[in-house]
PDB file of C-alpha atoms and ligand atoms in Angstrom:
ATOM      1  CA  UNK A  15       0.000   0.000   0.000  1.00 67.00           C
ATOM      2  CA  UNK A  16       2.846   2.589   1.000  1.00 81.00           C
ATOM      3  CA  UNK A  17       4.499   1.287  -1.971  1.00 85.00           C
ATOM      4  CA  UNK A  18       1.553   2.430  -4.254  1.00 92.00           C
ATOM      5  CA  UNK A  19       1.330   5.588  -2.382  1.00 94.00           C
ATOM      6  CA  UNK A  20       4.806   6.167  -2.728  1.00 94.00           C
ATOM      7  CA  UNK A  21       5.045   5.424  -6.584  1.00 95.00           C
ATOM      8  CA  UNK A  22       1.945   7.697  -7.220  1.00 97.00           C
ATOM      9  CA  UNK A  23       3.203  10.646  -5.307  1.00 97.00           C
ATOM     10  CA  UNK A  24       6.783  10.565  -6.270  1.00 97.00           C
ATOM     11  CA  UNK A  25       4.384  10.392 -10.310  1.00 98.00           C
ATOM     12  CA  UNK A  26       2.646  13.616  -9.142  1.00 98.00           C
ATOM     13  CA  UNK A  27       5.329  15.615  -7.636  1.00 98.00           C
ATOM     14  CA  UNK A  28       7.621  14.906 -11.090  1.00 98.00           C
ATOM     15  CA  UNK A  29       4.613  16.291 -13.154  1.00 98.00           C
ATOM     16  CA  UNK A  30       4.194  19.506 -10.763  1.00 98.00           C
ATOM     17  CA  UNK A  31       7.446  20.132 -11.107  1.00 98.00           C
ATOM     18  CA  UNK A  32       7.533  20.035 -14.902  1.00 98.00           C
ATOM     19  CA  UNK A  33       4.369  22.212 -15.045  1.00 97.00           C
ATOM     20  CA  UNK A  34       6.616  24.102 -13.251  1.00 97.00           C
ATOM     21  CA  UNK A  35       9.473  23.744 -15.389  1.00 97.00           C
ATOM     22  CA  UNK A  36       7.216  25.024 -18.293  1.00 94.00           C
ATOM     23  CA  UNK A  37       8.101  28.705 -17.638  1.00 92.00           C
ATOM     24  CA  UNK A  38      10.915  27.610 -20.033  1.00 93.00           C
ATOM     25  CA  UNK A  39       9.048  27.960 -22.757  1.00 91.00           C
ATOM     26  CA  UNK A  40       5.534  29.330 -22.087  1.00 90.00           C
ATOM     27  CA  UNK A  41       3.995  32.216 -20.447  1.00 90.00           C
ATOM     28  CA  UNK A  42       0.104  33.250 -20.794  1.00 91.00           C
ATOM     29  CA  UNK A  43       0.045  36.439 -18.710  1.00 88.00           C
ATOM     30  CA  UNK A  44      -4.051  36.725 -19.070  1.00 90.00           C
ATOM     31  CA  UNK A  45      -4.518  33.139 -18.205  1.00 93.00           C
ATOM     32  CA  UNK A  46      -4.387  33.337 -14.305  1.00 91.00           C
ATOM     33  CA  UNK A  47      -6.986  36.481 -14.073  1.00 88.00           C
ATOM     34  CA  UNK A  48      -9.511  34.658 -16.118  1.00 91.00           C
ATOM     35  CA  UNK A  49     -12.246  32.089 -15.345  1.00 93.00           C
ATOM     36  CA  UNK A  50     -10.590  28.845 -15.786  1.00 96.00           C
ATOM     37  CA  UNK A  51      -7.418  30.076 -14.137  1.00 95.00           C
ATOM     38  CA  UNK A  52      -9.449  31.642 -11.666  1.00 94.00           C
ATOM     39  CA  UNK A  53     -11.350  28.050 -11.126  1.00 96.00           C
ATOM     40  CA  UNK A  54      -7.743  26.221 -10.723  1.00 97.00           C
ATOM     41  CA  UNK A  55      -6.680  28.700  -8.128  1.00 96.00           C
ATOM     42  CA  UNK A  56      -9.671  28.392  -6.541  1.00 96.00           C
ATOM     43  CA  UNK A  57      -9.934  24.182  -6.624  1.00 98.00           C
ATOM     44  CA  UNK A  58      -6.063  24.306  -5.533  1.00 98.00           C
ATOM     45  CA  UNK A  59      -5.833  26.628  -2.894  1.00 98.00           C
ATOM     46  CA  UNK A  60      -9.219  24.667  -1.299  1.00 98.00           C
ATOM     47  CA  UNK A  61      -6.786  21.376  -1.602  1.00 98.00           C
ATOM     48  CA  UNK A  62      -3.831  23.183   0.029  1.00 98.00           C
ATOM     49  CA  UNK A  63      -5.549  23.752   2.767  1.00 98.00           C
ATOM     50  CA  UNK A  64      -6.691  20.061   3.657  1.00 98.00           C
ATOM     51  CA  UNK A  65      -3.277  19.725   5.083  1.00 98.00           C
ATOM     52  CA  UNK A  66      -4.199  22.951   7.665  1.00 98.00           C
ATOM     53  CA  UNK A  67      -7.528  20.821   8.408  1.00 98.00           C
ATOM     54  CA  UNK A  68      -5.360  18.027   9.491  1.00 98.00           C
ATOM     55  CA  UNK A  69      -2.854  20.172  11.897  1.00 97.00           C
ATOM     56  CA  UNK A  70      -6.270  21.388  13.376  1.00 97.00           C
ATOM     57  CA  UNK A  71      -7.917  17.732  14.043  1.00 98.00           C
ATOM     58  CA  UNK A  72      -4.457  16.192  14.829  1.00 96.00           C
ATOM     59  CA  UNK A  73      -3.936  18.615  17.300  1.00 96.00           C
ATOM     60  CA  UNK A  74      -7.262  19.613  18.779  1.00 97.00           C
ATOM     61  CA  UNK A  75      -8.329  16.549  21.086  1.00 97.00           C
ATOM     62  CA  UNK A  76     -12.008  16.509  20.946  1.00 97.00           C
ATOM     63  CA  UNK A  77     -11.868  16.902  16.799  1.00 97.00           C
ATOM     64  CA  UNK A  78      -9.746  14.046  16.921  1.00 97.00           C
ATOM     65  CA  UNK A  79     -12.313  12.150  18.661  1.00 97.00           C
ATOM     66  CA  UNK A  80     -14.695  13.092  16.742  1.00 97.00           C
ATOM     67  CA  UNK A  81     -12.592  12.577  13.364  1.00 96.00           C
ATOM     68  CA  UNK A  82     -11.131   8.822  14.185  1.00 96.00           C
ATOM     69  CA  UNK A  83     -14.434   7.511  14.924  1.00 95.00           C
ATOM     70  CA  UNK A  84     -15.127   7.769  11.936  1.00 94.00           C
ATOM     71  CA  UNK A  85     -11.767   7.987  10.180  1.00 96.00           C
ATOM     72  CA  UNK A  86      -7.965   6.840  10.990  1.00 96.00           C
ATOM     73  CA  UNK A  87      -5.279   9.284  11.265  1.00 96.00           C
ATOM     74  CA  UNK A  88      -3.438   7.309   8.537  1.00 94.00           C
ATOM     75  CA  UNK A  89      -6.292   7.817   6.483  1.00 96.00           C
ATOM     76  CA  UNK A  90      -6.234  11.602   6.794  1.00 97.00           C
ATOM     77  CA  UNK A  91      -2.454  11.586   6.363  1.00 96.00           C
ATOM     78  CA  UNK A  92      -2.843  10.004   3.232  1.00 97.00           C
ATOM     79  CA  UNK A  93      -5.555  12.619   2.206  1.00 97.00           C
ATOM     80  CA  UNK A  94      -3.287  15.121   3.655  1.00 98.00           C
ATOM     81  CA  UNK A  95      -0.961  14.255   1.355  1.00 98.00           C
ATOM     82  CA  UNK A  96      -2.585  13.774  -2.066  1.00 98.00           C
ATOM     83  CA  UNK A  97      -4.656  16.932  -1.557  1.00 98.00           C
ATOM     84  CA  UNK A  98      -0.984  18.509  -0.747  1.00 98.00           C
ATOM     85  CA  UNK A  99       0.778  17.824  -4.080  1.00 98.00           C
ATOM     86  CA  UNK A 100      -2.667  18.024  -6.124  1.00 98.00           C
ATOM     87  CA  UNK A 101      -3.484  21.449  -4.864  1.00 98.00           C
ATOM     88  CA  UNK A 102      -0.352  22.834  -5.628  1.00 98.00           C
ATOM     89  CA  UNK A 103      -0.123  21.071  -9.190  1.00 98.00           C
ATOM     90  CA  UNK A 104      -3.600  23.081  -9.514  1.00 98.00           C
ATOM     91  CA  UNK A 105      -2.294  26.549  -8.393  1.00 97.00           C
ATOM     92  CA  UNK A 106       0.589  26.239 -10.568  1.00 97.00           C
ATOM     93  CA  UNK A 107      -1.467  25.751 -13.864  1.00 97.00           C
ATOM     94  CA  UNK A 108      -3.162  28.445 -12.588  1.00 96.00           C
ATOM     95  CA  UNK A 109      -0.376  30.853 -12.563  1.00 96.00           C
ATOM     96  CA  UNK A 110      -0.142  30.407 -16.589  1.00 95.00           C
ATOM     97  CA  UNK A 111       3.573  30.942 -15.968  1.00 94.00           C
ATOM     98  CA  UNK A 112       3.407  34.200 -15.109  1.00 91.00           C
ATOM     99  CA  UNK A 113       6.305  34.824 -12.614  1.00 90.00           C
ATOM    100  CA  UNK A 114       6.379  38.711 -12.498  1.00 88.00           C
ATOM    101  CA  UNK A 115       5.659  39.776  -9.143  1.00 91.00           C
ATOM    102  CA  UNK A 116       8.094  39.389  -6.138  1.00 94.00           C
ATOM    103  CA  UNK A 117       4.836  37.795  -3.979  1.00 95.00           C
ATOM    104  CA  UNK A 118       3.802  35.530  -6.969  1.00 94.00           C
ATOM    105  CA  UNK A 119       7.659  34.233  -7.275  1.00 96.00           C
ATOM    106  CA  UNK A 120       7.701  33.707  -3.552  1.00 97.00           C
ATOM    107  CA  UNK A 121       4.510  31.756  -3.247  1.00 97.00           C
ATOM    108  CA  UNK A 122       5.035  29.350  -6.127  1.00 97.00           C
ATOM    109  CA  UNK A 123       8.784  29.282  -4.654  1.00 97.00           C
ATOM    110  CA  UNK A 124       7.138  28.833  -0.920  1.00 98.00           C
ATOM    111  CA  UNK A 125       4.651  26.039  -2.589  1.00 98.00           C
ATOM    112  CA  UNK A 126       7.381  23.613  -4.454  1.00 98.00           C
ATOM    113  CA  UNK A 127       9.632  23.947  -0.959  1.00 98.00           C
ATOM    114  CA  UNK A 128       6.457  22.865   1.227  1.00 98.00           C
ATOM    115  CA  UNK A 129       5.475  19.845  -1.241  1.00 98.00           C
ATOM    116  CA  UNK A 130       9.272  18.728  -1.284  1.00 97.00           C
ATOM    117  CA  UNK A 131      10.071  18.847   2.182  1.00 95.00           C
ATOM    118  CA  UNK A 132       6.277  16.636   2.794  1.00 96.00           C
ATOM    119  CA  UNK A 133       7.964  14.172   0.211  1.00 95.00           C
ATOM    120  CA  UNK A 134      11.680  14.106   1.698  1.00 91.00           C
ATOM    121  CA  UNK A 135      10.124  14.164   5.217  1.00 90.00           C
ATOM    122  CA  UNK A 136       7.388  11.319   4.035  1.00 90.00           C
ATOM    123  CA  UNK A 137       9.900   8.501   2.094  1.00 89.00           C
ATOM    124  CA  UNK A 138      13.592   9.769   2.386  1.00 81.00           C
ATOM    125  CA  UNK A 139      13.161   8.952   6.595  1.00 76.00           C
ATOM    126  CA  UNK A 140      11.363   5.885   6.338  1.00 75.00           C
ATOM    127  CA  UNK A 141      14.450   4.865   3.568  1.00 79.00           C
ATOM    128  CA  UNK A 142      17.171   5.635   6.126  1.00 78.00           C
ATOM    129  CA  UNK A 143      15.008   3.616   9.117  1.00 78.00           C
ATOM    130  CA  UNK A 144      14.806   0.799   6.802  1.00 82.00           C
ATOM    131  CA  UNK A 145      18.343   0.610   6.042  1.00 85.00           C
ATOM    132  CA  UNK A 146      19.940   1.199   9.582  1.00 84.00           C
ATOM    133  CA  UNK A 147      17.683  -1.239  10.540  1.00 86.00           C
ATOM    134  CA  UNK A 148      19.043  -3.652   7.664  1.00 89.00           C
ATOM    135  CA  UNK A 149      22.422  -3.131   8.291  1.00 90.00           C
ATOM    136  CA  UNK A 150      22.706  -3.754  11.641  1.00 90.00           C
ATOM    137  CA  UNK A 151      20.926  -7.251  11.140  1.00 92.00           C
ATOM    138  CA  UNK A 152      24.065  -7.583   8.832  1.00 93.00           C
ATOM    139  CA  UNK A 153      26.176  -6.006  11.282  1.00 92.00           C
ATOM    140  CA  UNK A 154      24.988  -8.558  14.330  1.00 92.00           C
ATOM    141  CA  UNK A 155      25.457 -11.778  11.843  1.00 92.00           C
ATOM    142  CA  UNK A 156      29.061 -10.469  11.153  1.00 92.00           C
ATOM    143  CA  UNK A 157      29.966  -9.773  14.848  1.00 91.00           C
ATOM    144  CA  UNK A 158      28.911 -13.247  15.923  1.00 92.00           C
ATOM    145  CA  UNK A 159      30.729 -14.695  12.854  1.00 90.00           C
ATOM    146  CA  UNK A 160      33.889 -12.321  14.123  1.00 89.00           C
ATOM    147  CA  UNK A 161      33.199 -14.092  17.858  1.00 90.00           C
ATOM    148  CA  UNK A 162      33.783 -17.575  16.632  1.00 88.00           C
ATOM    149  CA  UNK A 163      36.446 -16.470  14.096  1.00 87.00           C
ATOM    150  CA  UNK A 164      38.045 -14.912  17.092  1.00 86.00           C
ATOM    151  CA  UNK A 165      37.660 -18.497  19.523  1.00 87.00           C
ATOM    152  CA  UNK A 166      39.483 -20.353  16.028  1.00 84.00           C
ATOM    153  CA  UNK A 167      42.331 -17.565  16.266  1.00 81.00           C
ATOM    154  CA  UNK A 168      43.141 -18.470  20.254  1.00 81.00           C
ATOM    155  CA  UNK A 169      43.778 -22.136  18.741  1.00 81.00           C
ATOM    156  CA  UNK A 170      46.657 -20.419  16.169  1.00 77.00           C
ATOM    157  CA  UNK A 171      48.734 -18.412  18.219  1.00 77.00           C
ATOM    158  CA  UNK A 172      50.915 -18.272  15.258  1.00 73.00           C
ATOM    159  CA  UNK A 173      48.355 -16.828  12.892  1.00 71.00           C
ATOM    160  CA  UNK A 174      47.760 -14.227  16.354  1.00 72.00           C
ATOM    161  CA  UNK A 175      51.003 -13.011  16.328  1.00 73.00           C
ATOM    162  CA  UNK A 176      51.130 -12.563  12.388  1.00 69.00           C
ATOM    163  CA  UNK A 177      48.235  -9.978  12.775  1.00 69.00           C
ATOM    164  CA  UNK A 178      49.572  -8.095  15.707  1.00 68.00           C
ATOM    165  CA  UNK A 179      51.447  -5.783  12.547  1.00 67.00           C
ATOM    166  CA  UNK A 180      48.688  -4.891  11.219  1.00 66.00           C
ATOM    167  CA  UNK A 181      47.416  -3.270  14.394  1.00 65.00           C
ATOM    168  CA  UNK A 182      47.277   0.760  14.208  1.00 64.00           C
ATOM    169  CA  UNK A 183      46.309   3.199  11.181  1.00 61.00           C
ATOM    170  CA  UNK A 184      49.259   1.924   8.749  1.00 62.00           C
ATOM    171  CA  UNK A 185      48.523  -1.308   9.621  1.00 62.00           C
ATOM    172  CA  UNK A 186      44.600  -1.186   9.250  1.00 62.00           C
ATOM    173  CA  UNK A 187      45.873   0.285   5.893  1.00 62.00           C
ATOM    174  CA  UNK A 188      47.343  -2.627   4.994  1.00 62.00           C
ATOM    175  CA  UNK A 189      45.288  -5.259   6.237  1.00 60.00           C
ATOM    176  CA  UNK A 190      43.001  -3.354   3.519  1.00 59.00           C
ATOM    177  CA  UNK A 191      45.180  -3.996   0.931  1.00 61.00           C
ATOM    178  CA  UNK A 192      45.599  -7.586   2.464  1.00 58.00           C
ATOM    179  CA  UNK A 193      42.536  -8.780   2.470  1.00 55.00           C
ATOM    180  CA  UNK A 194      41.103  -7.475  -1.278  1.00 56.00           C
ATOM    181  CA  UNK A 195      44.562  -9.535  -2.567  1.00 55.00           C
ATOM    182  CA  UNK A 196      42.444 -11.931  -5.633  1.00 54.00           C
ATOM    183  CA  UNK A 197      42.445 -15.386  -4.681  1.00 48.00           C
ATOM    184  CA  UNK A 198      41.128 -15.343  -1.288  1.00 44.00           C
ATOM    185  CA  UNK A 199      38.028 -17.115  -1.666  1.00 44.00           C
ATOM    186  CA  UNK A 200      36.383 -17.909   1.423  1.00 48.00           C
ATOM    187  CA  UNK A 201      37.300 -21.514   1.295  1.00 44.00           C
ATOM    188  CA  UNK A 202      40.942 -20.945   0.906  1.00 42.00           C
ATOM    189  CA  UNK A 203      41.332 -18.230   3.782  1.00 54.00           C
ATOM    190  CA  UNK A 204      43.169 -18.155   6.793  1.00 75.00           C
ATOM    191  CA  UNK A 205      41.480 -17.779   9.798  1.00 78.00           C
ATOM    192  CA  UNK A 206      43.621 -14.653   9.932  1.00 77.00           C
ATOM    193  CA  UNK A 207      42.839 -13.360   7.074  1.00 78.00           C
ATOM    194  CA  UNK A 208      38.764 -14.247   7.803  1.00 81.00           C
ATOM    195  CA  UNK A 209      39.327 -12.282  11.006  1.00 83.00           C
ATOM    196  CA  UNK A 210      40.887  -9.312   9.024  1.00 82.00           C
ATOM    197  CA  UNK A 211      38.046  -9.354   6.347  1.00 82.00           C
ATOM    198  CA  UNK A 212      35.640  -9.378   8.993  1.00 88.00           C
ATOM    199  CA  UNK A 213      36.991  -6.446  10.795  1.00 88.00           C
ATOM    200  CA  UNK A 214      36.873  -4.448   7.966  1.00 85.00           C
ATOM    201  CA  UNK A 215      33.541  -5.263   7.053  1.00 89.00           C
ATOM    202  CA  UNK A 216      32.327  -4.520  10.329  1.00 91.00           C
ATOM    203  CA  UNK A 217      34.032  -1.429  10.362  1.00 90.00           C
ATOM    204  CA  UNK A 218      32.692  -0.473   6.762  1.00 89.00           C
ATOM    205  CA  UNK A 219      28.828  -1.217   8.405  1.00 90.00           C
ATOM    206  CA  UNK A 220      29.744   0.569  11.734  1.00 92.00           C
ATOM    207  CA  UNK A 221      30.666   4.050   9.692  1.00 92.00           C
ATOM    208  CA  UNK A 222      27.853   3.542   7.667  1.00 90.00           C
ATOM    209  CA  UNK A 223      25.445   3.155  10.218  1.00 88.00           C
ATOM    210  CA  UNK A 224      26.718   6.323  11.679  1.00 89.00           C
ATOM    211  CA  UNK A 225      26.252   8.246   8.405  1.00 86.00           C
ATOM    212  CA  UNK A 226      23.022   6.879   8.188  1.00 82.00           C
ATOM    213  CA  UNK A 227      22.377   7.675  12.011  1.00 83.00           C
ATOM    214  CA  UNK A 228      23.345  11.218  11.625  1.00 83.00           C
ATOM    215  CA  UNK A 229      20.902  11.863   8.532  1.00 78.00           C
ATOM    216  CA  UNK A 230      18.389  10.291  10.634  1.00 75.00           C
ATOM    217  CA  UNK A 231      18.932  12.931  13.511  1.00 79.00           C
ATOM    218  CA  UNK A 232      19.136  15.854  11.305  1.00 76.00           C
ATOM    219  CA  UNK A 233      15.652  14.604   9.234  1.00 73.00           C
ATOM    220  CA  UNK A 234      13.975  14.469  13.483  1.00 75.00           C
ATOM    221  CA  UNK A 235      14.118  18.140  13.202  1.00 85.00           C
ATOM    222  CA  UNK A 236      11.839  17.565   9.756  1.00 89.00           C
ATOM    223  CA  UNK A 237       8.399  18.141  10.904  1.00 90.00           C
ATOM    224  CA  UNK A 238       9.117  21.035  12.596  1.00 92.00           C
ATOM    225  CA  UNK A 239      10.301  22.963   9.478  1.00 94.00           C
ATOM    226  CA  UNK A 240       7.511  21.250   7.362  1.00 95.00           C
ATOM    227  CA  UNK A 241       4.692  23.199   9.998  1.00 96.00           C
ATOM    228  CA  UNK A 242       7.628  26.530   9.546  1.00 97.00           C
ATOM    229  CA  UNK A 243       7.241  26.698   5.842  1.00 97.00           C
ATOM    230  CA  UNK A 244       4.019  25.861   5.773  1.00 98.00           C
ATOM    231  CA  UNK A 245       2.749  28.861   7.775  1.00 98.00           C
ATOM    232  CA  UNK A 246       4.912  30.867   5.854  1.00 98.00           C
ATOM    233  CA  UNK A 247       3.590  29.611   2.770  1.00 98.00           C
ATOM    234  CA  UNK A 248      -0.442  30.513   4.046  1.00 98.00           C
ATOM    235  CA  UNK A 249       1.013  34.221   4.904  1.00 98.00           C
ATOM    236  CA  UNK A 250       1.812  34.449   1.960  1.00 98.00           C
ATOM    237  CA  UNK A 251      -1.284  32.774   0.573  1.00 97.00           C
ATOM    238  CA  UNK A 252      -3.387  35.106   2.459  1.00 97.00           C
ATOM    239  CA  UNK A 253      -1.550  38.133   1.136  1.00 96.00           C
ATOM    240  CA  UNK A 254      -1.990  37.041  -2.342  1.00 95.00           C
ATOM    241  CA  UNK A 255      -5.967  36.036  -2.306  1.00 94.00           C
ATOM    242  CA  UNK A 256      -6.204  39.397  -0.410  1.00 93.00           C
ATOM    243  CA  UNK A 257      -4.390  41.342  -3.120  1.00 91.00           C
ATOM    244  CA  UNK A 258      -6.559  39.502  -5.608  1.00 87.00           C
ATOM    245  CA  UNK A 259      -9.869  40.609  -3.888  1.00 86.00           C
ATOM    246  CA  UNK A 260      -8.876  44.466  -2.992  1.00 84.00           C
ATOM    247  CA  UNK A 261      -7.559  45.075  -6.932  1.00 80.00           C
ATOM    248  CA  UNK A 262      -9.985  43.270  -8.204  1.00 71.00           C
ATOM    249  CA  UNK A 263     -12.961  45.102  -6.473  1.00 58.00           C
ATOM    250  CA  UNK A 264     -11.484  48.022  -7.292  1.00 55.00           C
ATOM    251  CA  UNK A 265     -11.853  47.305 -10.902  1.00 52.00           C
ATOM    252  CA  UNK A 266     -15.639  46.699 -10.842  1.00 49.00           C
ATOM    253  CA  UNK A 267     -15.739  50.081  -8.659  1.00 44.00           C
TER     254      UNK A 267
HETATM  255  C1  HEM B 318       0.517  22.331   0.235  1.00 94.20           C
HETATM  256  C2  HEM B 318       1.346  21.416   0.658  1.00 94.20           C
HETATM  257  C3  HEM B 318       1.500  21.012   2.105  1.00 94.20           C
HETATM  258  C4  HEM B 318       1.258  21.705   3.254  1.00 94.20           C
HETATM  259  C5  HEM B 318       0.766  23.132   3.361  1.00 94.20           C
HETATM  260  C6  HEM B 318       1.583  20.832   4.360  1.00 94.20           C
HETATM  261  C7  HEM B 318       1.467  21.163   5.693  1.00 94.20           C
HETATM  262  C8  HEM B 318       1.668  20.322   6.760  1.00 94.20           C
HETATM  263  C9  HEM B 318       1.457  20.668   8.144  1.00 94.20           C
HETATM  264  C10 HEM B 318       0.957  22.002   8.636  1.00 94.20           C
HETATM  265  C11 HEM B 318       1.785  19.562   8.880  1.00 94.20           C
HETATM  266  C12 HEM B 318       1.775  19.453  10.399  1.00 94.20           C
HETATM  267  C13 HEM B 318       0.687  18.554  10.909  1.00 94.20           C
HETATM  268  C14 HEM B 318       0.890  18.385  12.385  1.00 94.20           C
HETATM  269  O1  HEM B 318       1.768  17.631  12.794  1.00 94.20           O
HETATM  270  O2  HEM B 318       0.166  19.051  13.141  1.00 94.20           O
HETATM  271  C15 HEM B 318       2.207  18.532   7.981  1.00 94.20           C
HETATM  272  C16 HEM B 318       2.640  17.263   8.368  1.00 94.20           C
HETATM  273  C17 HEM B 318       3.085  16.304   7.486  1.00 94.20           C
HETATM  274  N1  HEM B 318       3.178  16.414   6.128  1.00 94.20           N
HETATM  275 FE1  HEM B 318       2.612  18.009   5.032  1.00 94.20          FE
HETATM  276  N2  HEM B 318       2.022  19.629   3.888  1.00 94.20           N
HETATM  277  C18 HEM B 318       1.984  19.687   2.515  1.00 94.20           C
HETATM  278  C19 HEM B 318       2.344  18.698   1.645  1.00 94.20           C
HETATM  279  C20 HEM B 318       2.852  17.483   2.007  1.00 94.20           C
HETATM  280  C21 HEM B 318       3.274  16.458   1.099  1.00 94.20           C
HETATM  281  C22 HEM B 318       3.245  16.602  -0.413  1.00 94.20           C
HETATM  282  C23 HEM B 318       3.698  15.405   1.852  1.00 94.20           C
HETATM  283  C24 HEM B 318       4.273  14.073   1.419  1.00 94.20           C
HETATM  284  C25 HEM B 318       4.492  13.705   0.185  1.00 94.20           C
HETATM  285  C26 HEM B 318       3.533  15.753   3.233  1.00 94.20           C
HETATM  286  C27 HEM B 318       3.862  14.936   4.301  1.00 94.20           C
HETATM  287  C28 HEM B 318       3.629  15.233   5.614  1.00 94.20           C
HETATM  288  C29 HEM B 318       3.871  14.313   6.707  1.00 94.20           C
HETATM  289  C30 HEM B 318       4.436  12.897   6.598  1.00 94.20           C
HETATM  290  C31 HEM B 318       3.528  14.986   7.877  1.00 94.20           C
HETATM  291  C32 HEM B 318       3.648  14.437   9.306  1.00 94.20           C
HETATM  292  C33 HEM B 318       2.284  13.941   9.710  1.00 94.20           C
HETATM  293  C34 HEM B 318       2.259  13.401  11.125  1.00 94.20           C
HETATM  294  O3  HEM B 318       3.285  12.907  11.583  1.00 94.20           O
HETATM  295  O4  HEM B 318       1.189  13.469  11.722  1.00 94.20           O
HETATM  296  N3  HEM B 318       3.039  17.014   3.298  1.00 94.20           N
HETATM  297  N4  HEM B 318       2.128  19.013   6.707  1.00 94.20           N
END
């Protein structure tokens, strides 16, 4: 299901950003004043602000209530976030391309920021959860594997003393060089050499994990800066359906 989700979205948000992208080579600077622009604007700002109807149930207790009695929260995520990339899709076609005014640059700038940080926030985590978790499965296999490899190397004193070298930077250097030598197949290995591949492996997965673990940290700070942006992209919102209505009455006056 999050699969499907995540292959239609990741579909959507490639066409709004070509739509986007169209300002290449089109502009219509009557289209957005008149009735079918008008009718996009008006269909895609009432999608962009499903996501502001979610905030409010999510965080008001007794609409919550009310709203998962009849509805999951997943649910209204996922609504969240179909009516957040459609709506803005919508506003976009509405703008027929025409980027002249320092607000109208700064709310389609303000809308493509809010939709990509949903998506990173959305699929990019879950990716990095999914793969610390995989590679510490890998990384608990190989430690145990290290463990027994280890017991062997207590039988070989021999083989022990052979590695102590290769203990330090320059020697971690080249154990590297050591162990990728052709030829050692896992059959014809040492268990030396099996204890030098595996410490290197391990290591490779440890550094990873950390890489992996630091992305994670910085993305927890995600959902605050989606709600940021967000409000700043409503101001703005605001401002520009204001402007709409005062110039526009003032016409007909
Ligand atoms: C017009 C576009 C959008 C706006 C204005 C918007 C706004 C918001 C706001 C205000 C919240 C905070 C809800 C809360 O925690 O109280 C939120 C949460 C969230 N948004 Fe968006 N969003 C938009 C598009 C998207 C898109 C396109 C995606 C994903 C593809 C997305 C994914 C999420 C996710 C995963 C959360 C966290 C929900 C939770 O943990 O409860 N958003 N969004």
């Amino acid at each position: 299901m999050k699969e499907r989700e995540r292959g239609v979205v990741s579909g959507m948000v490639v066409l709004m950003l070509l739509f986007w992208l169209g300002f290449l080579f089109h502009r219509s600077p009557r289209f957005a004043g008149s009735f079918w622009g008008g009718m996009l604007a008006v269909a895609g700002t009432l999608l962009m602000l499903v996501p502001l109807a979610y905030l409010i149930v999510k965080r008001i207790p007794p609409l919550k209530k009310a709203a998962t009695r009849r509805v999951s929260m997943q649910t209204l995520l996922v609504l969240h976030i179909y009516a957040g990339v459609l709506g803005p899709i919508l506003v976009i076609l509405h703008t027929g391309h025409k980027f002249e005014s320092p607000l109208g640059v700064a709310l389609t700038a303000m809308t493509l920021v809010v939709v990509l940080s949903g998506f990173a926030g959305r699929y990019l985590m879950n990716q990095f959860r999914q793969t610390i978790g995989e590679k510490k499965e890998i990384l608990t296999r190989l430690e145990a594997a290290y463990r027994q490899t280890a017991g062997e190397l207590a039988d070989h004193p021999e083989q022990m003393a052979a590695l102590r070298p290769l203990a330090g930077f320059s020697g971690r250097l080249a154990a590297g060089l050591l162990v990728a030598t052709p030829g050692f197949g896992p059959g014809a290995v040492s268990v030396s050499v099996r204890a030098l591949q595996l410490a290197e492996s391990m290591a490779d997965l440890e550094y990873a994990i950390k890489t992996h673990e630091n992305f994670k940290r910085w993305f927890g700070q995600w959902l605050k800066w989606h709600i940021v942006i967000s409000f700043i992209l409503y101001a703005l919102l605001a401002l520009h359906i204001w402007a709409g209505i005062h110039f526009g009455l003032r016409w007909f006056s």
